[in-house]
Amino acid sequence: MSIVQIVATAGSGHLLDGSECSNELRQYLSQVSSDKLGEYADYCLKNKSDDKGKVLQDIVNELGRRLDYQVENGRYQGSQNAIGNDGLWLSPENHHLVVEVKTTDAYSISVDTIAGYGRALKESGAIGEENSLLLVVGRYDTGQLEAQVRGSRHAWDMRIISIDSLLSLVRLKESTEDDITSSKIRSVLVPMEYTRLDNLVDILFTAAQDVETAVESEVQSESDVQIADKNGKSYSADITDPAILDGKRRDILSSLAKGHGVKLIKKSRATYWTSDKTFRVASSISKRYPQSSGEPYWYGYQGSWRDFIRNGDVGFFVLGCMDLDIAFAIPADVMETKLPDLGTTTRPKAMWWHIVLREGEDGKYSMRCSRTGSHMDLEPFKFAVNEIKEAA
């Protein structure tokens, strides 16, 4: 369905402040992928609809949540007794963004009015000293609005970004793993002085480096170990194409989510959670290594993944196998009991435990515990994986 049809099925079908329709739409948006949010935003910008501005406002606020901001939705329509900002975002770094969403600058927009929202919020105690204004626009042709900002007294505390670029930041964050990188990505939205470009270069370099590291980290356990074939000859495992890994991961996590009756959204390359952040999953995928003497699947369990799944009410480490239609969801507390039994690798900026699956003659799988020899049966954690086709 188009986003207009989705709105029509929510509540009374009319987006009003505090309405059931609004609550149901926001709940729905919190459970779809960032790609879907992009599709809905694009539809609103290309098609006429009475509610498109309201829907865009909710989409933009949801994108803020995907960047790990605490988001308070603003009102759809101004009120004499309420401040008129479209959103209020608080970053983990304790910086407030007063957000205003505009589909176009075809008509005059008063930047003084928008700045007034920030002053009113500060006077009311809703925000602190660390704050700035962010205008999120639907189109790139924002020359008139940019000129207004540059020529005003708000040039140092107001920034403009398109919805497409905001989506790009979300997708970049979802491709990384490091919280430091996420912080640098958020810093792009905060006004900064660009006469000297070092800070901007640092942001770009850190993000690019983390994307590369995130891709490598999942397969480091494969290339880090020497696998012995049946004749005792050792060789280094080759690395699986990350795009293929991600496709398999989507199928596995879709099946897991369906089995638990939850909707998972992407936090980073290998971590997912529900919109309320209570149900968390870290996942790793391995192809089969037939020469490895009954131990055909190899993984790494990162320290950051361990922390992530332990901080939810429910957490799983999910092991996927490229050539199997089953996977294994190991609860976080069970993983904790087995960590002392596993081999590890430590690098300057990361560490991980080696996870190796053993395949029995009966076709059942266990996790090798190299330090004790007390291997863990994985049958209780097995679930079926169905290929999930994207909805048209």
mmCIF file of C-alpha atoms in Angstrom:
data_model
loop_
_atom_site.group_PDB
_atom_site.id
_atom_site.type_symbol
_atom_site.label_atom_id
_atom_site.label_comp_id
_atom_site.label_asym_id
_atom_site.label_seq_id
_atom_site.Cartn_x
_atom_site.Cartn_y
_atom_site.Cartn_z
ATOM 1 C CA MET A 1 0.000 0.000 0.000
ATOM 2 C CA SER A 2 1.018 3.587 -0.501
ATOM 3 C CA ILE A 3 1.553 5.696 2.593
ATOM 4 C CA VAL A 4 -1.736 7.488 1.870
ATOM 5 C CA GLN A 5 -3.564 4.144 1.942
ATOM 6 C CA ILE A 6 -1.793 3.217 5.170
ATOM 7 C CA VAL A 7 -2.918 6.467 6.795
ATOM 8 C CA ALA A 8 -6.470 5.747 5.645
ATOM 9 C CA THR A 9 -6.444 2.405 7.503
ATOM 10 C CA ALA A 10 -5.141 3.933 10.756
ATOM 11 C CA GLY A 11 -7.737 4.968 13.331
ATOM 12 C CA SER A 12 -10.321 7.245 11.753
ATOM 13 C CA GLY A 13 -8.064 7.840 8.758
ATOM 14 C CA HIS A 14 -7.573 11.509 9.667
ATOM 15 C CA LEU A 15 -4.236 12.732 11.023
ATOM 16 C CA LEU A 16 -4.955 15.014 13.967
ATOM 17 C CA ASP A 17 -2.865 15.869 17.013
ATOM 18 C CA GLY A 18 -3.374 13.233 19.695
ATOM 19 C CA SER A 19 -5.558 11.071 17.441
ATOM 20 C CA GLU A 20 -5.626 7.294 17.213
ATOM 21 C CA CYS A 21 -4.717 7.663 13.535
ATOM 22 C CA SER A 22 -1.549 9.556 14.456
ATOM 23 C CA ASN A 23 -0.570 7.063 17.161
ATOM 24 C CA GLU A 24 -1.068 4.069 14.866
ATOM 25 C CA LEU A 25 0.867 5.683 12.005
ATOM 26 C CA ARG A 26 3.814 6.504 14.267
ATOM 27 C CA GLN A 27 3.817 2.984 15.679
ATOM 28 C CA TYR A 28 3.821 1.579 12.149
ATOM 29 C CA LEU A 29 6.670 3.843 10.994
ATOM 30 C CA SER A 30 8.742 2.777 14.006
ATOM 31 C CA GLN A 31 8.672 -0.817 12.751
ATOM 32 C CA VAL A 32 9.585 -0.481 9.071
ATOM 33 C CA SER A 33 13.016 -0.339 7.460
ATOM 34 C CA SER A 34 14.813 2.899 6.668
ATOM 35 C CA ASP A 35 14.418 2.046 2.970
ATOM 36 C CA LYS A 36 10.643 1.944 3.450
ATOM 37 C CA LEU A 37 10.753 5.310 5.212
ATOM 38 C CA GLY A 38 12.585 6.664 2.174
ATOM 39 C CA GLU A 39 9.933 5.275 -0.179
ATOM 40 C CA TYR A 40 7.152 6.882 1.840
ATOM 41 C CA ALA A 41 8.937 10.237 1.969
ATOM 42 C CA ASP A 42 9.491 10.153 -1.790
ATOM 43 C CA TYR A 43 5.800 9.368 -2.363
ATOM 44 C CA CYS A 44 4.767 12.346 -0.232
ATOM 45 C CA LEU A 45 7.053 14.658 -2.188
ATOM 46 C CA LYS A 46 5.910 13.459 -5.610
ATOM 47 C CA ASN A 47 2.173 13.154 -4.999
ATOM 48 C CA LYS A 48 -0.505 15.557 -3.836
ATOM 49 C CA SER A 49 -2.121 14.766 -0.504
ATOM 50 C CA ASP A 50 -3.745 16.856 2.190
ATOM 51 C CA ASP A 51 -1.764 15.021 4.853
ATOM 52 C CA LYS A 52 1.626 14.793 3.128
ATOM 53 C CA GLY A 53 3.192 17.483 5.332
ATOM 54 C CA LYS A 54 2.018 15.697 8.489
ATOM 55 C CA VAL A 55 3.260 12.327 7.251
ATOM 56 C CA LEU A 56 6.647 13.801 6.320
ATOM 57 C CA GLN A 57 6.885 15.283 9.792
ATOM 58 C CA ASP A 58 6.369 11.843 11.344
ATOM 59 C CA ILE A 59 8.830 10.225 8.913
ATOM 60 C CA VAL A 60 11.534 12.786 9.704
ATOM 61 C CA ASN A 61 11.057 12.293 13.444
ATOM 62 C CA GLU A 62 11.373 8.539 12.965
ATOM 63 C CA LEU A 63 14.645 9.088 11.075
ATOM 64 C CA GLY A 64 15.844 10.998 14.118
ATOM 65 C CA ARG A 65 15.154 7.936 16.254
ATOM 66 C CA ARG A 66 17.139 5.778 13.822
ATOM 67 C CA LEU A 67 20.105 8.080 14.524
ATOM 68 C CA ASP A 68 19.670 7.273 18.240
ATOM 69 C CA TYR A 69 18.102 10.594 19.230
ATOM 70 C CA GLN A 70 15.423 10.700 21.899
ATOM 71 C CA VAL A 71 12.586 12.261 19.904
ATOM 72 C CA GLU A 72 9.523 14.168 21.001
ATOM 73 C CA ASN A 73 7.040 14.594 18.161
ATOM 74 C CA GLY A 74 5.751 18.120 17.672
ATOM 75 C CA ARG A 75 2.241 19.186 16.804
ATOM 76 C CA TYR A 76 0.883 18.961 13.274
ATOM 77 C CA GLN A 77 -0.836 22.321 13.606
ATOM 78 C CA GLY A 78 0.089 25.358 15.639
ATOM 79 C CA SER A 79 -1.765 26.200 18.813
ATOM 80 C CA GLN A 80 -1.898 29.403 20.809
ATOM 81 C CA ASN A 81 -0.848 27.554 23.950
ATOM 82 C CA ALA A 82 1.806 25.278 22.415
ATOM 83 C CA ILE A 83 5.246 25.805 20.889
ATOM 84 C CA GLY A 84 5.089 25.056 17.168
ATOM 85 C CA ASN A 85 8.257 23.055 16.505
ATOM 86 C CA ASP A 86 7.787 19.846 14.477
ATOM 87 C CA GLY A 87 10.160 17.791 16.583
ATOM 88 C CA LEU A 88 12.574 17.973 19.489
ATOM 89 C CA TRP A 89 15.585 15.668 19.365
ATOM 90 C CA LEU A 90 18.047 14.979 22.179
ATOM 91 C CA SER A 91 21.305 13.261 21.248
ATOM 92 C CA PRO A 92 23.272 10.867 23.487
ATOM 93 C CA GLU A 93 25.807 13.733 23.633
ATOM 94 C CA ASN A 94 23.105 15.873 25.339
ATOM 95 C CA HIS A 95 22.602 18.300 22.455
ATOM 96 C CA HIS A 96 19.053 19.354 21.569
ATOM 97 C CA LEU A 97 17.927 19.839 17.980
ATOM 98 C CA VAL A 98 14.774 21.893 17.438
ATOM 99 C CA VAL A 99 13.470 20.415 14.183
ATOM 100 C CA GLU A 100 11.266 22.021 11.539
ATOM 101 C CA VAL A 101 10.111 20.083 8.458
ATOM 102 C CA LYS A 102 9.267 21.787 5.166
ATOM 103 C CA THR A 103 8.305 20.188 1.849
ATOM 104 C CA THR A 104 9.525 23.154 -0.216
ATOM 105 C CA ASP A 105 10.622 26.768 0.015
ATOM 106 C CA ALA A 106 8.257 27.852 -2.759
ATOM 107 C CA TYR A 107 6.683 30.169 -0.219
ATOM 108 C CA SER A 108 8.363 32.416 2.292
ATOM 109 C CA ILE A 109 9.390 30.818 5.573
ATOM 110 C CA SER A 110 10.262 33.038 8.499
ATOM 111 C CA VAL A 111 13.486 31.836 10.064
ATOM 112 C CA ASP A 112 12.764 34.216 12.948
ATOM 113 C CA THR A 113 9.591 32.269 13.689
ATOM 114 C CA ILE A 114 11.509 29.001 13.700
ATOM 115 C CA ALA A 115 14.209 30.491 15.921
ATOM 116 C CA GLY A 116 11.436 31.651 18.232
ATOM 117 C CA TYR A 117 10.531 28.021 18.873
ATOM 118 C CA GLY A 118 14.030 27.455 20.215
ATOM 119 C CA ARG A 119 13.876 30.491 22.494
ATOM 120 C CA ALA A 120 10.482 29.474 23.830
ATOM 121 C CA LEU A 121 11.662 25.915 24.526
ATOM 122 C CA LYS A 122 14.713 27.236 26.338
ATOM 123 C CA GLU A 123 12.643 29.648 28.422
ATOM 124 C CA SER A 124 10.273 26.836 29.360
ATOM 125 C CA GLY A 125 13.178 24.670 30.505
ATOM 126 C CA ALA A 126 12.539 22.020 27.851
ATOM 127 C CA ILE A 127 16.057 22.407 26.416
ATOM 128 C CA GLY A 128 19.416 23.455 27.811
ATOM 129 C CA GLU A 129 22.281 25.596 26.574
ATOM 130 C CA GLU A 130 23.511 23.003 24.073
ATOM 131 C CA ASN A 131 20.928 23.391 21.318
ATOM 132 C CA SER A 132 20.530 24.354 17.674
ATOM 133 C CA LEU A 133 17.923 24.508 14.925
ATOM 134 C CA LEU A 134 17.591 22.008 12.088
ATOM 135 C CA LEU A 135 15.434 22.613 9.012
ATOM 136 C CA VAL A 136 14.635 19.395 7.126
ATOM 137 C CA VAL A 137 13.455 20.113 3.595
ATOM 138 C CA GLY A 138 11.894 17.911 0.978
ATOM 139 C CA ARG A 139 13.647 19.328 -2.064
ATOM 140 C CA TYR A 140 17.153 20.305 -3.050
ATOM 141 C CA ASP A 141 16.045 23.624 -4.579
ATOM 142 C CA THR A 142 16.317 25.508 -1.299
ATOM 143 C CA GLY A 143 18.262 28.548 -2.473
ATOM 144 C CA GLN A 144 15.704 30.994 -1.108
ATOM 145 C CA LEU A 145 15.698 29.386 2.319
ATOM 146 C CA GLU A 146 19.492 29.116 2.425
ATOM 147 C CA ALA A 147 19.757 32.809 1.591
ATOM 148 C CA GLN A 148 17.372 33.651 4.435
ATOM 149 C CA VAL A 149 19.472 31.701 6.926
ATOM 150 C CA ARG A 150 22.803 33.113 5.710
ATOM 151 C CA GLY A 151 21.472 36.663 5.845
ATOM 152 C CA SER A 152 19.974 36.336 9.305
ATOM 153 C CA ARG A 153 21.368 36.449 12.827
ATOM 154 C CA HIS A 154 20.639 32.723 13.066
ATOM 155 C CA ALA A 155 23.352 31.691 10.596
ATOM 156 C CA TRP A 156 25.491 30.236 13.407
ATOM 157 C CA ASP A 157 22.805 28.155 15.100
ATOM 158 C CA MET A 158 20.626 26.956 12.207
ATOM 159 C CA ARG A 159 21.323 24.320 9.549
ATOM 160 C CA ILE A 160 19.410 22.889 6.563
ATOM 161 C CA ILE A 161 19.385 19.291 5.335
ATOM 162 C CA SER A 162 17.275 17.506 2.717
ATOM 163 C CA ILE A 163 15.264 14.423 3.608
ATOM 164 C CA ASP A 164 17.366 12.425 1.117
ATOM 165 C CA SER A 165 20.584 13.423 2.875
ATOM 166 C CA LEU A 166 19.090 12.680 6.281
ATOM 167 C CA LEU A 167 18.221 9.221 4.974
ATOM 168 C CA SER A 168 21.807 8.840 3.760
ATOM 169 C CA LEU A 169 23.073 9.541 7.271
ATOM 170 C CA VAL A 170 20.723 6.890 8.662
ATOM 171 C CA ARG A 171 21.905 4.323 6.119
ATOM 172 C CA LEU A 172 25.528 5.185 6.835
ATOM 173 C CA LYS A 173 24.943 4.637 10.548
ATOM 174 C CA GLU A 174 23.260 1.305 9.822
ATOM 175 C CA SER A 175 26.400 0.208 7.964
ATOM 176 C CA THR A 176 28.700 0.815 10.913
ATOM 177 C CA GLU A 177 29.182 -0.704 14.368
ATOM 178 C CA ASP A 178 31.127 1.817 16.478
ATOM 179 C CA ASP A 179 29.231 4.217 18.787
ATOM 180 C CA ILE A 180 31.973 6.800 18.221
ATOM 181 C CA THR A 181 31.163 6.787 14.514
ATOM 182 C CA SER A 182 27.466 7.247 15.295
ATOM 183 C CA SER A 183 28.343 10.282 17.397
ATOM 184 C CA LYS A 184 30.375 11.788 14.552
ATOM 185 C CA ILE A 185 27.518 11.179 12.116
ATOM 186 C CA ARG A 186 25.146 13.079 14.438
ATOM 187 C CA SER A 187 27.641 15.910 14.689
ATOM 188 C CA VAL A 188 27.016 16.687 11.003
ATOM 189 C CA LEU A 189 23.601 18.054 12.021
ATOM 190 C CA VAL A 190 25.084 20.477 14.557
ATOM 191 C CA PRO A 191 26.307 23.882 13.319
ATOM 192 C CA MET A 192 30.083 23.988 13.097
ATOM 193 C CA GLU A 193 32.618 26.368 11.600
ATOM 194 C CA TYR A 194 34.122 25.107 8.341
ATOM 195 C CA THR A 195 36.884 27.643 7.659
ATOM 196 C CA ARG A 196 39.227 24.917 8.833
ATOM 197 C CA LEU A 197 38.127 21.555 7.409
ATOM 198 C CA ASP A 198 39.870 19.165 9.813
ATOM 199 C CA ASN A 199 36.699 18.283 11.738
ATOM 200 C CA LEU A 200 34.779 17.519 8.553
ATOM 201 C CA VAL A 201 37.606 15.359 7.217
ATOM 202 C CA ASP A 202 37.736 13.512 10.550
ATOM 203 C CA ILE A 203 34.009 12.750 10.334
ATOM 204 C CA LEU A 204 34.302 11.420 6.777
ATOM 205 C CA PHE A 205 37.433 9.389 7.517
ATOM 206 C CA THR A 206 36.035 7.843 10.707
ATOM 207 C CA ALA A 207 32.768 6.867 9.038
ATOM 208 C CA ALA A 208 34.493 5.347 6.007
ATOM 209 C CA GLN A 209 36.946 3.440 8.185
ATOM 210 C CA ASP A 210 34.179 2.084 10.409
ATOM 211 C CA VAL A 211 32.122 0.883 7.438
ATOM 212 C CA GLU A 212 35.158 -1.049 6.217
ATOM 213 C CA THR A 213 35.851 -2.419 9.699
ATOM 214 C CA ALA A 214 32.220 -3.463 10.185
ATOM 215 C CA VAL A 215 32.357 -5.473 6.974
ATOM 216 C CA GLU A 216 35.650 -7.092 7.938
ATOM 217 C CA SER A 217 34.771 -7.802 11.575
ATOM 218 C CA GLU A 218 32.163 -10.401 10.764
ATOM 219 C CA VAL A 219 34.562 -12.447 8.670
ATOM 220 C CA GLN A 220 37.734 -11.866 10.659
ATOM 221 C CA SER A 221 37.118 -15.087 12.509
ATOM 222 C CA GLU A 222 37.246 -16.854 9.146
ATOM 223 C CA SER A 223 40.491 -15.283 7.986
ATOM 224 C CA ASP A 224 42.001 -15.176 11.485
ATOM 225 C CA VAL A 225 42.168 -18.929 11.936
ATOM 226 C CA GLN A 226 43.932 -21.681 10.041
ATOM 227 C CA ILE A 227 41.531 -24.482 9.143
ATOM 228 C CA ALA A 228 42.934 -27.969 8.776
ATOM 229 C CA ASP A 229 41.608 -30.344 6.121
ATOM 230 C CA LYS A 230 41.258 -34.113 6.579
ATOM 231 C CA ASN A 231 44.916 -34.642 5.693
ATOM 232 C CA GLY A 232 46.085 -32.158 8.333
ATOM 233 C CA LYS A 233 47.012 -29.467 5.809
ATOM 234 C CA SER A 234 46.204 -25.945 7.012
ATOM 235 C CA TYR A 235 44.798 -23.135 4.906
ATOM 236 C CA SER A 236 43.265 -19.716 5.500
ATOM 237 C CA ALA A 237 39.557 -19.390 4.864
ATOM 238 C CA ASP A 238 38.508 -17.043 2.105
ATOM 239 C CA ILE A 239 36.064 -14.250 2.887
ATOM 240 C CA THR A 240 32.374 -14.372 1.962
ATOM 241 C CA ASP A 241 30.875 -11.530 -0.090
ATOM 242 C CA PRO A 242 29.288 -9.159 2.498
ATOM 243 C CA ALA A 243 26.276 -8.482 0.244
ATOM 244 C CA ILE A 244 25.440 -12.195 0.186
ATOM 245 C CA LEU A 245 25.852 -12.376 3.954
ATOM 246 C CA ASP A 246 23.428 -9.489 4.415
ATOM 247 C CA GLY A 247 20.793 -11.112 2.198
ATOM 248 C CA LYS A 248 20.944 -14.316 4.217
ATOM 249 C CA ARG A 249 20.844 -12.300 7.443
ATOM 250 C CA ARG A 250 17.615 -10.592 6.370
ATOM 251 C CA ASP A 251 15.917 -13.946 5.789
ATOM 252 C CA ILE A 252 17.136 -15.337 9.099
ATOM 253 C CA LEU A 253 16.090 -12.356 11.189
ATOM 254 C CA SER A 254 12.719 -12.077 9.444
ATOM 255 C CA SER A 255 12.032 -15.700 10.402
ATOM 256 C CA LEU A 256 13.215 -15.107 13.968
ATOM 257 C CA ALA A 257 11.047 -12.005 14.324
ATOM 258 C CA LYS A 258 7.992 -13.821 13.002
ATOM 259 C CA GLY A 259 8.553 -16.663 15.438
ATOM 260 C CA HIS A 260 8.697 -14.258 18.394
ATOM 261 C CA GLY A 261 5.901 -11.999 17.175
ATOM 262 C CA VAL A 262 8.085 -8.887 16.975
ATOM 263 C CA LYS A 263 9.205 -6.377 14.349
ATOM 264 C CA LEU A 264 12.966 -5.849 14.135
ATOM 265 C CA ILE A 265 14.583 -2.687 12.817
ATOM 266 C CA LYS A 266 18.230 -2.264 11.920
ATOM 267 C CA LYS A 267 20.547 -0.486 14.347
ATOM 268 C CA SER A 268 23.862 -1.349 12.701
ATOM 269 C CA ARG A 269 25.235 -3.794 10.190
ATOM 270 C CA ALA A 270 24.828 -6.843 12.447
ATOM 271 C CA THR A 271 22.559 -5.611 15.260
ATOM 272 C CA TYR A 272 18.778 -5.229 15.264
ATOM 273 C CA TRP A 273 16.170 -4.371 17.885
ATOM 274 C CA THR A 274 12.497 -3.623 18.337
ATOM 275 C CA SER A 275 11.344 0.001 18.309
ATOM 276 C CA ASP A 276 11.118 -0.015 22.129
ATOM 277 C CA LYS A 277 14.702 -1.405 22.287
ATOM 278 C CA THR A 278 13.718 -4.275 24.591
ATOM 279 C CA PHE A 279 14.228 -7.184 22.157
ATOM 280 C CA ARG A 280 17.764 -7.251 20.718
ATOM 281 C CA VAL A 281 19.664 -9.427 18.294
ATOM 282 C CA ALA A 282 23.281 -9.610 17.156
ATOM 283 C CA SER A 283 23.782 -11.879 14.169
ATOM 284 C CA SER A 284 26.679 -13.459 12.333
ATOM 285 C CA ILE A 285 26.695 -15.591 9.180
ATOM 286 C CA SER A 286 29.173 -18.200 7.951
ATOM 287 C CA LYS A 287 29.463 -20.218 4.786
ATOM 288 C CA ARG A 288 30.329 -23.925 4.937
ATOM 289 C CA TYR A 289 33.981 -25.041 5.013
ATOM 290 C CA PRO A 290 33.787 -28.705 4.018
ATOM 291 C CA GLN A 291 37.521 -29.354 4.572
ATOM 292 C CA SER A 292 37.369 -28.448 8.258
ATOM 293 C CA SER A 293 36.978 -31.971 9.668
ATOM 294 C CA GLY A 294 33.437 -31.858 11.030
ATOM 295 C CA GLU A 295 33.571 -28.178 12.065
ATOM 296 C CA PRO A 296 32.176 -26.455 8.951
ATOM 297 C CA TYR A 297 31.020 -23.050 10.305
ATOM 298 C CA TRP A 298 33.163 -20.315 11.849
ATOM 299 C CA TYR A 299 32.105 -17.007 13.486
ATOM 300 C CA GLY A 300 33.318 -14.190 15.702
ATOM 301 C CA TYR A 301 31.319 -12.883 18.685
ATOM 302 C CA GLN A 302 32.300 -9.251 19.224
ATOM 303 C CA GLY A 303 32.473 -7.559 22.604
ATOM 304 C CA SER A 304 30.224 -4.742 21.388
ATOM 305 C CA TRP A 305 27.585 -7.287 20.294
ATOM 306 C CA ARG A 306 27.758 -8.907 23.714
ATOM 307 C CA ASP A 307 27.093 -5.571 25.436
ATOM 308 C CA PHE A 308 24.260 -4.769 23.035
ATOM 309 C CA ILE A 309 22.202 -7.927 23.549
ATOM 310 C CA ARG A 310 22.790 -7.960 27.306
ATOM 311 C CA ASN A 311 21.266 -4.480 27.673
ATOM 312 C CA GLY A 312 17.815 -5.514 26.439
ATOM 313 C CA ASP A 313 15.055 -7.389 28.221
ATOM 314 C CA VAL A 314 15.479 -10.181 25.658
ATOM 315 C CA GLY A 315 18.704 -10.735 23.737
ATOM 316 C CA PHE A 316 19.964 -13.342 21.270
ATOM 317 C CA PHE A 317 23.174 -14.084 19.424
ATOM 318 C CA VAL A 318 22.022 -15.590 16.133
ATOM 319 C CA LEU A 319 24.233 -17.899 14.082
ATOM 320 C CA GLY A 320 23.329 -18.358 10.423
ATOM 321 C CA CYS A 321 24.697 -20.853 7.904
ATOM 322 C CA MET A 322 24.712 -19.857 4.253
ATOM 323 C CA ASP A 323 23.756 -23.292 2.903
ATOM 324 C CA LEU A 324 21.214 -24.299 5.577
ATOM 325 C CA ASP A 325 17.558 -23.463 6.067
ATOM 326 C CA ILE A 326 18.027 -23.426 9.829
ATOM 327 C CA ALA A 327 19.751 -21.012 12.221
ATOM 328 C CA PHE A 328 20.486 -20.881 15.940
ATOM 329 C CA ALA A 329 19.323 -18.183 18.375
ATOM 330 C CA ILE A 330 21.382 -18.441 21.551
ATOM 331 C CA PRO A 331 20.067 -16.363 24.499
ATOM 332 C CA ALA A 332 22.439 -13.740 25.855
ATOM 333 C CA ASP A 333 22.601 -15.353 29.300
ATOM 334 C CA VAL A 334 23.509 -18.724 27.787
ATOM 335 C CA MET A 335 26.324 -17.103 25.797
ATOM 336 C CA GLU A 336 27.638 -15.593 29.046
ATOM 337 C CA THR A 337 28.008 -19.015 30.636
ATOM 338 C CA LYS A 338 30.075 -20.287 27.697
ATOM 339 C CA LEU A 339 32.457 -17.378 27.108
ATOM 340 C CA PRO A 340 35.162 -18.712 29.494
ATOM 341 C CA ASP A 341 35.224 -21.900 27.395
ATOM 342 C CA LEU A 342 35.947 -20.147 24.088
ATOM 343 C CA GLY A 343 39.109 -18.984 22.367
ATOM 344 C CA THR A 344 39.556 -15.244 21.778
ATOM 345 C CA THR A 345 41.361 -12.748 19.584
ATOM 346 C CA THR A 346 42.242 -9.251 20.809
ATOM 347 C CA ARG A 347 43.128 -6.335 18.566
ATOM 348 C CA PRO A 348 43.873 -2.703 19.524
ATOM 349 C CA LYS A 349 40.280 -1.556 18.944
ATOM 350 C CA ALA A 350 38.287 -4.771 19.219
ATOM 351 C CA MET A 351 38.115 -8.258 20.633
ATOM 352 C CA TRP A 352 35.970 -11.261 19.837
ATOM 353 C CA TRP A 353 35.392 -14.853 20.859
ATOM 354 C CA HIS A 354 35.783 -17.661 18.315
ATOM 355 C CA ILE A 355 32.579 -19.564 17.656
ATOM 356 C CA VAL A 356 32.894 -22.875 15.816
ATOM 357 C CA LEU A 357 29.992 -25.191 15.008
ATOM 358 C CA ARG A 358 30.503 -28.933 15.068
ATOM 359 C CA GLU A 359 28.406 -31.152 12.816
ATOM 360 C CA GLY A 360 27.595 -34.610 14.189
ATOM 361 C CA GLU A 361 27.080 -37.739 12.137
ATOM 362 C CA ASP A 362 23.395 -37.511 13.024
ATOM 363 C CA GLY A 363 23.194 -34.057 11.407
ATOM 364 C CA LYS A 364 22.859 -32.249 14.734
ATOM 365 C CA TYR A 365 25.029 -29.277 15.643
ATOM 366 C CA SER A 366 26.939 -28.180 18.716
ATOM 367 C CA MET A 367 29.204 -25.249 19.600
ATOM 368 C CA ARG A 368 32.838 -26.156 20.193
ATOM 369 C CA CYS A 369 34.186 -25.127 23.594
ATOM 370 C CA SER A 370 37.903 -25.471 22.950
ATOM 371 C CA ARG A 371 39.124 -24.729 26.475
ATOM 372 C CA THR A 372 37.051 -27.359 28.241
ATOM 373 C CA GLY A 373 35.905 -29.814 25.584
ATOM 374 C CA SER A 374 32.380 -29.545 27.010
ATOM 375 C CA HIS A 375 30.671 -28.698 23.741
ATOM 376 C CA MET A 376 27.222 -27.083 23.856
ATOM 377 C CA ASP A 377 24.283 -28.750 22.132
ATOM 378 C CA LEU A 378 22.595 -26.249 19.781
ATOM 379 C CA GLU A 379 19.422 -28.224 19.064
ATOM 380 C CA PRO A 380 17.384 -26.316 21.725
ATOM 381 C CA PHE A 381 18.200 -23.033 19.951
ATOM 382 C CA LYS A 382 17.473 -24.139 16.366
ATOM 383 C CA PHE A 383 14.754 -22.504 14.249
ATOM 384 C CA ALA A 384 13.647 -22.764 10.628
ATOM 385 C CA VAL A 385 14.599 -20.078 8.100
ATOM 386 C CA ASN A 386 12.241 -19.194 5.269
ATOM 387 C CA GLU A 387 13.280 -17.067 2.313
ATOM 388 C CA ILE A 388 11.552 -13.718 2.754
ATOM 389 C CA LYS A 389 10.556 -11.898 -0.413
ATOM 390 C CA GLU A 390 10.329 -8.112 -0.241
ATOM 391 C CA ALA A 391 6.802 -6.804 -0.674
ATOM 392 C CA ALA A 392 6.205 -5.088 -4.019
#
